[in-house]
Amino acid sequence: MRKQIAAANWKMNLTFQQAEKLIDDVLDANIMLSSNQLVLFAVPYPYLLMTRSDVEDEYNYEVAAQNCHHEKSGAYTGEVSAGMLHSIGVNYCIVGHSERREYFGETNTMLAEKINLCLGNKIVPVFCCGEPLAVREAGTQNNFVAKQLADSLFHLPAEIIRGLIIAYEPIWAIGTGKTATSEQAQEMHHHLRSVIARQYGTAVANEVPILYGGSVKANNAKELFGCADVDGGLVGGASLVAADFIEIIKALK
Ligand code: PEP
């Protein structure tokens, strides 16, 4: 079975003390993950080491970064490289979140560079794609997300693609409380899988976990994750509340 993943994206929220408590509260729920399940905590950079050591002895709980820079190293004040993340034992990194694309001008080409740097540092990228509202309203979302995948990922060989994680996050659903219906999510996830299949074959496409992101909550996770091509969620707001994120973990297939 494909990996089923609940990924918390805390964004720029919580003090260090609140972060420690949130991790403790989630781990105290003692949810035993099966071998095909994974929980990721994508935390702000200053909390990576604390989180890594908190999850160290937990089966299939891992820490993730929310971003890395698209250059290997150099005069980029305030930035963090994939190599730095690797050097502190971070094995996962979100790449191409829509907030990074929108507020920090990240392009598909820059994201391809980040993907390469993550892979070169043994970091599994969680690659985000998804369309803005205007594209959805124009009905061109399928081509839009297919281009995001093609531009940032399709230079990679099949054996690498099968190890990636993709998150489909319709921008109109992020932080808006407006969730895609399970039909909309399934339709798009099926489309994304068929785009990968066209490029790399069905076997590879069937191995890639595709997470849904966009107002996943404790009360809708089960239905969304129940869709055949939805392999869990990338969760913003609801991952900041232990009780809610615990329910979302429990909703994994
Ligand atoms: C996200 O940050 O990736 C996200 C999906 O946020 P929210 O769950 O708050 O919509």
Coordinates of C-alpha atoms and ligand atoms in Angstrom, one line a residue:
M1 CA 0.0 0.0 0.0
R2 CA 1.1 3.6 -0.7
K3 CA 2.3 5.6 2.2
Q4 CA -0.5 7.5 4.0
I5 CA 0.7 10.7 5.5
A6 CA -0.5 13.4 7.9
A7 CA 1.8 16.4 7.5
A8 CA 1.5 19.3 9.9
N9 CA 2.5 22.7 8.4
W10 CA 2.8 25.1 11.3
K11 CA 3.9 28.0 9.1
M12 CA 5.0 31.0 11.1
N13 CA 3.1 30.2 14.3
L14 CA 3.7 29.3 17.9
T15 CA 6.4 30.2 20.4
F16 CA 9.1 27.6 21.2
Q17 CA 7.2 26.7 24.4
Q18 CA 3.9 26.3 22.6
A19 CA 5.6 24.2 20.0
E20 CA 7.1 21.8 22.6
K21 CA 3.7 21.4 24.3
L22 CA 2.0 20.7 21.0
I23 CA 4.4 18.0 20.0
D24 CA 4.2 16.5 23.5
D25 CA 0.4 16.5 23.4
V26 CA 0.3 14.8 19.9
L27 CA 2.8 12.2 20.9
D28 CA 1.1 11.6 24.3
A29 CA -1.9 10.4 22.3
N30 CA 0.2 7.3 21.6
I31 CA -1.1 6.7 18.2
M32 CA 0.7 3.6 16.9
L33 CA 1.3 4.1 13.2
S34 CA 1.4 1.2 10.8
S35 CA 4.3 0.6 8.5
N36 CA 2.5 2.4 5.6
Q37 CA 1.7 5.5 7.7
L38 CA 3.8 8.6 8.4
V39 CA 3.3 11.7 10.4
L40 CA 5.4 14.8 9.6
F41 CA 5.8 18.0 11.6
A42 CA 6.9 20.8 9.3
V43 CA 8.0 23.3 11.9
P44 CA 9.8 26.7 11.8
Y45 CA 13.6 26.4 11.4
P46 CA 14.4 27.3 15.1
Y47 CA 12.3 24.3 16.3
L48 CA 13.7 21.7 13.9
L49 CA 16.3 20.2 16.4
M50 CA 13.9 20.1 19.3
T51 CA 11.2 18.4 17.2
R52 CA 13.7 16.0 15.7
S53 CA 14.8 14.9 19.1
D54 CA 11.2 14.6 20.3
V55 CA 10.2 12.3 17.5
E56 CA 13.5 10.4 17.4
D57 CA 12.2 7.3 19.2
E58 CA 8.8 7.4 17.7
Y59 CA 8.0 5.0 14.9
N60 CA 7.2 6.8 11.6
Y61 CA 7.0 10.3 13.2
E62 CA 9.4 12.7 11.5
V63 CA 10.4 16.3 11.4
A64 CA 10.3 18.4 8.2
A65 CA 11.4 21.8 7.1
Q66 CA 8.9 24.2 5.5
N67 CA 11.4 25.4 2.9
C68 CA 15.0 25.6 1.8
H69 CA 16.9 27.9 -0.5
H70 CA 17.4 27.2 -4.2
E71 CA 21.1 27.8 -4.1
K72 CA 23.6 25.4 -2.5
S73 CA 25.3 28.1 -0.3
G74 CA 26.6 31.6 -0.4
A75 CA 25.7 35.2 0.3
Y76 CA 21.9 34.8 1.0
T77 CA 21.5 36.4 4.4
G78 CA 18.7 34.9 6.4
E79 CA 18.3 31.8 4.2
V80 CA 18.7 28.1 5.0
S81 CA 20.2 25.5 2.6
A82 CA 19.2 21.9 2.0
G83 CA 22.8 21.0 3.1
M84 CA 22.2 22.7 6.4
L85 CA 19.0 20.8 6.9
H86 CA 20.7 17.5 6.1
S87 CA 23.5 18.3 8.6
I88 CA 21.0 18.4 11.5
G89 CA 19.2 15.3 10.5
V90 CA 16.2 16.7 8.7
N91 CA 14.9 14.2 6.1
Y92 CA 11.8 15.9 4.7
C93 CA 11.2 19.4 3.3
I94 CA 8.1 21.2 1.9
V95 CA 9.0 22.7 -1.5
G96 CA 6.8 25.1 -3.4
H97 CA 4.1 25.9 -0.9
S98 CA 1.7 28.4 -2.6
E99 CA 2.5 31.0 0.1
R100 CA 6.2 30.7 -1.0
R101 CA 5.2 31.0 -4.6
E102 CA 2.9 34.0 -4.0
Y103 CA 4.8 36.0 -1.4
F104 CA 8.4 35.1 -2.2
G105 CA 8.1 34.9 -6.0
E106 CA 9.2 31.2 -6.2
T107 CA 8.9 30.0 -9.8
N108 CA 8.6 26.4 -11.2
T109 CA 12.3 26.7 -12.3
M110 CA 13.5 27.7 -8.8
L111 CA 11.5 24.9 -7.4
A112 CA 13.2 22.4 -9.7
E113 CA 16.5 23.7 -8.2
K114 CA 15.2 23.2 -4.7
I115 CA 14.1 19.7 -5.5
N116 CA 17.5 18.8 -6.9
L117 CA 19.2 20.2 -3.8
C118 CA 16.9 18.3 -1.5
L119 CA 17.5 15.1 -3.3
G120 CA 21.3 15.7 -3.4
N121 CA 21.1 16.0 0.4
K122 CA 18.9 12.8 0.9
I123 CA 15.9 15.0 1.8
V124 CA 12.5 13.8 0.6
P125 CA 10.7 16.8 -0.9
V126 CA 7.0 17.3 -0.3
F127 CA 6.2 19.1 -3.5
C128 CA 3.2 21.4 -3.5
C129 CA 1.1 22.2 -6.5
G130 CA -2.4 23.7 -6.9
E131 CA -4.3 26.3 -8.7
P132 CA -5.6 29.7 -7.8
L133 CA -9.3 30.5 -7.8
A134 CA -9.3 32.2 -11.2
V135 CA -7.8 29.1 -12.8
R136 CA -10.4 26.9 -11.1
E137 CA -13.2 29.2 -12.3
A138 CA -11.8 29.2 -15.8
G139 CA -11.8 25.3 -15.7
T140 CA -8.1 25.1 -16.6
Q141 CA -6.9 23.6 -13.4
N142 CA -5.8 20.3 -14.9
N143 CA -3.4 21.9 -17.3
F144 CA -2.2 24.3 -14.7
V145 CA -1.1 21.6 -12.2
A146 CA 0.2 19.3 -14.9
K147 CA 2.6 22.2 -15.9
Q148 CA 3.7 22.7 -12.3
L149 CA 4.7 19.0 -12.1
A150 CA 6.3 19.0 -15.5
D151 CA 8.4 22.1 -14.9
S152 CA 9.7 21.2 -11.5
L153 CA 9.8 17.4 -11.4
F154 CA 9.8 15.8 -14.8
H155 CA 13.6 16.2 -15.3
L156 CA 14.0 13.5 -12.7
P157 CA 14.3 9.8 -13.5
A158 CA 11.6 7.3 -12.5
E159 CA 13.4 5.8 -9.6
I160 CA 13.6 9.2 -8.0
I161 CA 10.0 10.2 -8.8
R162 CA 8.7 7.1 -7.0
G163 CA 10.3 8.4 -3.7
L164 CA 8.7 11.8 -3.7
I165 CA 5.6 13.1 -1.9
I166 CA 3.2 15.4 -3.7
A167 CA 0.7 17.7 -2.1
Y168 CA -2.2 19.0 -4.1
E169 CA -3.4 22.3 -2.5
P170 CA -6.0 24.3 -4.3
I171 CA -5.0 27.9 -3.3
W172 CA -8.7 28.8 -2.9
A173 CA -9.0 26.3 -0.1
I174 CA -5.9 27.2 1.9
G175 CA -6.7 28.8 5.2
T176 CA -10.1 29.8 3.9
G177 CA -12.2 27.2 5.6
K178 CA -13.4 26.4 2.1
T179 CA -12.5 22.7 1.5
A180 CA -12.5 21.1 -1.8
T181 CA -15.3 18.4 -1.9
S182 CA -14.1 14.9 -1.8
E183 CA -15.2 14.5 -5.4
Q184 CA -13.1 17.5 -6.4
A185 CA -10.1 16.2 -4.5
Q186 CA -10.4 12.7 -5.9
E187 CA -10.8 14.0 -9.5
M188 CA -7.7 16.1 -9.2
H189 CA -5.6 13.5 -7.5
H190 CA -6.6 11.0 -10.1
H191 CA -5.6 13.5 -12.8
L192 CA -2.2 14.1 -11.1
R193 CA -1.6 10.4 -11.0
S194 CA -2.4 10.0 -14.6
V195 CA -0.1 12.9 -15.5
I196 CA 2.7 11.0 -13.7
A197 CA 1.7 7.7 -15.3
R198 CA 1.9 9.3 -18.8
Q199 CA 5.5 10.3 -18.1
Y200 CA 6.8 7.4 -16.0
G201 CA 4.2 4.6 -16.3
T202 CA 1.4 3.4 -14.1
A203 CA 3.6 1.4 -11.6
V204 CA 5.6 4.5 -10.7
A205 CA 2.4 6.7 -10.5
N206 CA 0.8 4.2 -8.2
E207 CA 3.7 4.5 -5.7
V208 CA 3.7 8.3 -5.2
P209 CA 1.7 9.5 -2.2
I210 CA -0.5 12.5 -3.1
L211 CA -1.7 14.5 -0.1
Y212 CA -4.6 16.9 -0.1
G213 CA -4.2 20.3 1.5
G214 CA -6.7 23.1 2.0
S215 CA -8.8 23.4 5.2
V216 CA -8.4 19.8 6.2
K217 CA -10.1 19.5 9.6
A218 CA -10.9 16.9 12.2
N219 CA -14.4 16.6 10.8
N220 CA -13.6 16.2 7.1
A221 CA -10.3 14.3 7.1
K222 CA -11.9 10.8 7.1
E223 CA -14.0 11.5 4.1
L224 CA -11.1 13.2 2.2
F225 CA -8.6 10.5 3.1
G226 CA -11.1 7.9 2.1
C227 CA -10.8 8.8 -1.6
A228 CA -8.9 6.2 -3.6
D229 CA -6.2 8.6 -4.7
V230 CA -5.9 10.8 -1.6
D231 CA -3.1 9.5 0.6
G232 CA -3.5 11.8 3.6
G233 CA -3.2 15.6 4.1
L234 CA -0.9 18.6 4.4
V235 CA -2.6 20.4 7.2
G236 CA -2.2 24.1 8.3
G237 CA -4.6 25.6 10.8
A238 CA -5.9 22.3 12.2
S239 CA -2.4 21.1 12.9
L240 CA -1.9 23.8 15.5
V241 CA -4.5 22.2 17.8
A242 CA -3.4 18.9 19.3
A243 CA -6.8 17.4 19.6
D244 CA -7.6 18.2 16.0
F245 CA -4.4 17.0 14.5
I246 CA -4.7 13.8 16.6
E247 CA -8.1 13.1 14.9
I248 CA -6.6 13.8 11.5
I249 CA -3.8 11.3 12.2
K250 CA -6.4 8.7 13.2
A251 CA -8.3 9.4 9.9
L252 CA -5.3 8.0 7.9
K253 CA -6.1 4.9 5.9
Ligands
PEP1 C1 -1.3 24.6 4.3 O1 -0.8 25.4 4.9 O2 -0.7 23.9 3.5 C2 -2.8 24.5 4.4 C3 -3.4 23.6 3.7 O3 -3.4 25.3 5.3 P1 -4.9 25.1 5.9 O4 -5.0 23.6 6.3 O5 -5.0 26.0 7.1 O6 -5.8 25.4 4.8

